[in-house]
Each structure stands twice: as C-alpha cells, then as structure tokens.
C-alpha positions as a printed Julia matrix, in Angstrom:
268×3 Matrix{Float64}:
   0.0    0.0    0.0
   1.16   3.51  -0.81
   2.81   5.3    2.13
   0.71   8.39   1.45
  -2.48   6.33   1.64
  -1.39   4.79   4.96
  -0.71   8.22   6.45
  -4.21   9.27   5.4
  -5.92   6.2    6.89
  -4.26   6.45  10.32
  -5.61   9.94  11.15
  -8.98   8.8    9.78
  -9.06   5.91  12.27
  -8.25   8.29  15.1
 -10.98  10.68  13.99
 -13.54   7.84  14.19
 -12.43   7.16  17.76
 -12.7   10.87  18.63
 -16.25  11.08  17.24
 -17.15   7.88  19.13
 -15.86   9.55  22.31
 -18.04  12.59  21.64
 -21.14  10.41  21.31
 -20.31   8.52  24.52
 -19.9   11.8   26.39
 -23.23  13.06  25.0
 -24.87   9.84  26.22
 -23.3   10.31  29.66
 -24.57  13.93  29.81
 -28.09  12.88  28.74
 -28.41  10.14  31.35
 -26.79  11.97  34.26
 -28.0   15.5   33.54
 -31.31  14.86  31.77
 -33.44  14.15  34.89
 -32.42  17.53  36.35
 -33.64  19.51  33.34
 -36.85  21.56  33.75
 -38.28  19.71  30.73
 -37.92  16.38  32.55
 -39.25  17.79  35.83
 -42.27  19.15  33.94
 -43.61  15.61  33.62
 -43.91  15.36  37.42
 -46.75  16.81  39.54
 -45.86  19.89  41.59
 -45.36  19.68  45.36
 -48.66  21.47  46.02
 -50.54  19.11  43.71
 -49.05  16.11  45.51
 -49.93  17.55  48.95
 -53.5   18.28  47.87
 -53.9   14.75  46.51
 -52.44  13.28  49.72
 -54.86  15.29  51.85
 -57.82  13.97  49.84
 -56.59  10.39  50.27
 -56.04  10.88  54.01
 -59.46  12.48  54.5
 -61.07   9.51  52.77
 -59.08   6.98  54.81
 -58.69   8.4   58.34
 -61.78   9.25  60.41
 -60.31  10.52  63.69
 -59.53  14.27  63.57
 -56.31  14.01  65.62
 -54.99  11.12  63.51
 -56.0   12.95  60.33
 -54.05  16.07  61.39
 -51.0   13.95  62.28
 -51.24  12.1   58.96
 -51.5   15.38  57.03
 -48.39  16.71  58.81
 -46.48  13.5   58.02
 -47.61  13.57  54.39
 -46.55  17.21  53.91
 -43.13  16.43  55.43
 -42.61  13.33  53.26
 -43.72  15.09  50.07
 -41.63  18.21  50.71
 -38.46  16.21  51.37
 -38.93  13.48  48.77
 -39.09  13.11  45.02
 -39.4   10.11  42.7
 -35.91   8.6   42.36
 -34.02   8.06  39.12
 -31.24   5.72  40.2
 -31.26   3.49  37.12
 -30.39   6.36  34.77
 -27.75   7.71  37.14
 -26.07   4.3   37.43
 -26.19   3.76  33.66
 -24.66   7.22  33.23
 -21.77   6.17  35.48
 -21.31   3.09  33.32
 -21.19   5.27  30.2
 -18.48   7.33  31.86
 -16.39   4.17  32.37
 -16.71   3.29  28.67
 -15.9    6.88  27.68
 -12.86   7.07  29.95
 -11.41   3.7   28.92
 -11.6    4.68  25.22
 -10.15   8.12  26.03
  -7.11   6.51  27.67
  -6.79   4.2   24.65
  -6.91   7.2   22.29
  -4.19   8.99  24.25
  -2.08   5.85  23.88
  -2.66   5.93  20.1
  -1.7    9.59  19.78
   1.23   9.77  22.21
   3.67   6.93  22.74
   5.92   8.52  25.37
   6.4    6.44  28.54
   5.82   9.43  30.84
   2.45  10.15  29.25
   1.43   6.5   29.61
   2.38   6.56  33.29
   0.33   9.72  33.86
  -2.58   8.09  32.01
  -2.41   5.05  34.31
  -2.4    7.31  37.4
  -5.39   9.29  36.13
  -7.2    6.03  35.3
  -6.48   4.73  38.81
  -7.87   7.9   40.42
 -10.91   7.84  38.14
 -11.64   4.21  39.07
 -11.47   4.99  42.79
 -13.81   7.99  42.41
 -16.33   5.97  40.38
 -16.25   3.15  42.97
 -17.05   5.59  45.79
 -19.78   7.28  43.71
 -21.33   3.88  42.97
 -21.22   2.89  46.65
 -22.9    6.19  47.57
 -25.6    5.54  44.94
 -26.19   2.03  46.31
 -26.5    3.31  49.89
 -28.93   6.1   48.95
 -30.98   3.7   46.8
 -31.21   1.21  49.69
 -32.31   3.98  52.08
 -34.95   5.1   49.56
 -36.11   1.49  49.18
 -36.53   1.2   52.95
 -38.63   4.4   52.97
 -40.84   3.28  50.06
 -41.42  -0.24  51.37
 -41.99   1.16  54.87
 -44.7    3.46  53.52
 -46.46   0.55  51.8
 -46.73  -1.31  55.11
 -47.55   1.76  57.26
 -51.33   1.32  57.15
 -53.62   3.15  56.65
 -51.84   6.38  55.66
 -48.52   5.04  54.33
 -49.84   3.55  51.06
 -51.67   6.82  50.32
 -48.43   8.79  50.73
 -46.55   6.23  48.59
 -49.1    6.5   45.79
 -48.92  10.3   45.84
 -45.11  10.59  45.93
 -43.8    7.54  44.11
 -46.57   6.29  41.82
 -46.18   9.2   39.32
 -42.74   7.9   38.31
 -41.85   9.34  34.86
 -41.19   5.92  33.33
 -41.64   7.04  29.72
 -39.2    9.9   30.16
 -36.61   7.64  31.82
 -36.91   5.17  28.94
 -36.62   8.02  26.43
 -33.42   9.34  28.01
 -32.08   5.79  28.4
 -32.93   5.13  24.74
 -30.99   8.22  23.68
 -28.08   6.97  25.78
 -28.36   3.56  24.07
 -28.36   5.26  20.66
 -25.12   7.04  21.58
 -23.61   3.68  22.64
 -24.61   2.05  19.34
 -23.25   4.93  17.24
 -19.99   4.87  19.22
 -19.63   1.08  18.78
 -20.26   1.36  15.01
 -17.74   4.2   14.69
 -15.11   2.2   16.56
 -15.76  -0.8   14.29
 -15.69   1.27  11.07
 -12.55   3.03  12.2
 -10.82  -0.31  12.74
  -9.94   0.68  16.3
  -7.97  -1.91  18.24
 -10.55  -1.39  21.02
 -13.06  -3.67  19.24
 -10.42  -6.42  18.96
  -9.8   -6.54  22.71
 -12.15  -8.98  24.48
 -12.5   -6.88  27.63
 -13.26  -3.72  25.61
 -15.85  -5.55  23.51
 -17.45  -6.95  26.66
 -17.46  -3.43  28.13
 -19.44  -2.15  25.13
 -21.83  -5.13  25.09
 -22.53  -4.77  28.82
 -23.53  -1.17  28.12
 -26.33  -2.46  25.88
 -27.39  -5.01  28.51
 -27.78  -2.35  31.23
 -30.36  -0.5   29.12
 -32.45  -3.64  28.58
 -32.34  -4.27  32.34
 -33.9   -0.81  32.78
 -36.52  -1.45  30.06
 -37.68  -4.84  31.35
 -37.47  -3.86  35.02
 -39.56  -0.7   34.67
 -41.89  -2.33  32.15
 -42.89  -5.1   34.57
 -43.07  -2.91  37.7
 -46.37  -1.09  37.14
 -47.2    1.21  40.08
 -44.02   0.01  41.8
 -41.76   1.58  39.15
 -40.0    3.74  41.76
 -39.09   0.63  43.76
 -37.96  -1.18  40.6
 -35.9    1.87  39.6
 -34.01   1.8   42.91
 -33.36  -1.96  42.61
 -32.18  -1.6   38.99
 -29.94   1.29  40.04
 -28.32  -0.95  42.67
 -27.78  -3.77  40.13
 -26.17  -1.47  37.55
 -24.08   0.25  40.24
 -22.69  -3.17  41.25
 -21.77  -3.77  37.57
 -20.07  -0.36  37.53
 -18.07  -1.25  40.65
 -16.95  -4.57  39.12
 -15.69  -2.85  35.96
 -14.09  -0.05  37.99
 -12.18  -2.6   40.06
 -11.09  -4.31  36.82
  -9.8   -0.98  35.49
  -8.2   -0.18  38.85
  -6.25  -3.46  38.8
  -5.26  -2.82  35.17
  -3.99   0.67  36.07
  -1.92  -0.66  38.97
  -0.44  -3.42  36.79
   0.31  -0.86  34.08
   2.1    1.4   36.55
   4.23  -1.43  37.93
   5.08  -2.74  34.45
   6.19   0.75  33.36
   8.21   1.15  36.55
   9.91  -2.21  35.96
  11.02  -1.07  32.52
C-alpha cells in the first residue's frame, strides 16, 4: 500500500475514535443531567398538587380528627423532602463514563507513545476508578435507604400507602426510557464508529465486553420498569443498585489494570 495512503488512513481511524468519544460523552450527559432539566421535571406533579392529593386520600381513609391532622403533617413532610428517584439512569450514566474514559485513555495511547504520558494516564485512570467506585457505593446506599422508605410506607397502614401513591406512583417511566434510549443510541453509534474506524478497542475482548454490557444495562432498565407497574419507583431503585454493582466490578477491573500498568512501566 502507498505510504501516502497509509498516512491518510491512520488519522482517519483516530478521527472515528474521537467522534465515538463525543457520542459517549453526549450519552453520559443525557443520562446523568437529563433528569435535572426543567423539561424532565415538567412531567412530574408539583409539590402542592401532591400535597393536595395526599390530603384527599387521608381524609377519605382516616376518620379521627387528631390522627388525620397527624397524617397530614407527616404527608406534607414526606412530600416536601422526597421526590421520585431516578437511580437506574444515574447508574447507567456512570457506566457510560467508564466506557468513555477507557476509550479516552486508549486514544491517548494511540496519539502519544511517550512512557511518561502513559504513566500519567495510568495514574489518572487509577484515580478515576477509585472515584467511580465511591460514587457507585454512595448511589447504592442512597438507593437502599430510599427502598426502605418506600417499602416502609407501603406497610404503614392506613396512611402510608396513600403517601406512597402520591409521591412515588407518578414515576416518569416514559421519560426515563426516552433518556435511556438516547443513551443507548449514543452507545450504538460509538460502537459502530469504533468498528468502522478499525480501532484496536473492538479487537480486545475486555473492551468488547465493556461495550456489550452497556447495551445489557439499558435492557435491564426497560424490562425492570416495564414489569413494575405502580411500583416503578421501587424497581428503579433496585435496577440502580444492580447497575451500580456492575459499575463497581468494571471499575475494580480498570483499577487493577492501572496498577499493573504502573508497575510494568516502573519495571522497565
């Protein structure tokens, strides 16, 4: 093959990887930042609407005036301090970050071959893995606490189920699936770009498994929320925990790889 042609193909391969990185970052931003957008929040009832609905449910359920007043106070407190969780998207966003970061480190290795740069890349990867592990653990803990609250409300008769239905039943399942679907689209586009570009990432078993697992996490969200019905908020927390555990496993794998890379470079 002509040398000039080879020199043209190599930058082209790198450009495919760069565009794939951009799509992965967009997917990460959609899944982690999307639920906080006013557009997303617009699909949820306002605090006052939830309180009014809770009061109606309490008035229809509780006859004693003192108990009704206490139940109203509890409902207002729960509604003011709580909101429907979105742990599955947040956990999947963390997973997208792992995919993005691993390909970014690979791209740096393609562009710069200096040993010092590789060592710095391993250190940054190690720090990133530790941060993601702690973020995933925090997500798991908060999801478990939220699960305890939701399940506790369901069994706190007669007022608890009313409060649960008001706060957690209006879970924006369609919007979560839409944002997750956009994240999946970014994953697919990135995988296709890496394959078209002939990146060595798609020839590494662990990297291929990393990409495939990213598709699996979305289908876990789809099937979990699809089967949950009025318990979508509970399912969302459980799915978030499952995906966060997957994130921790991959982060530990990358952490070990970074440590091995540092020691191998030091040995040389």
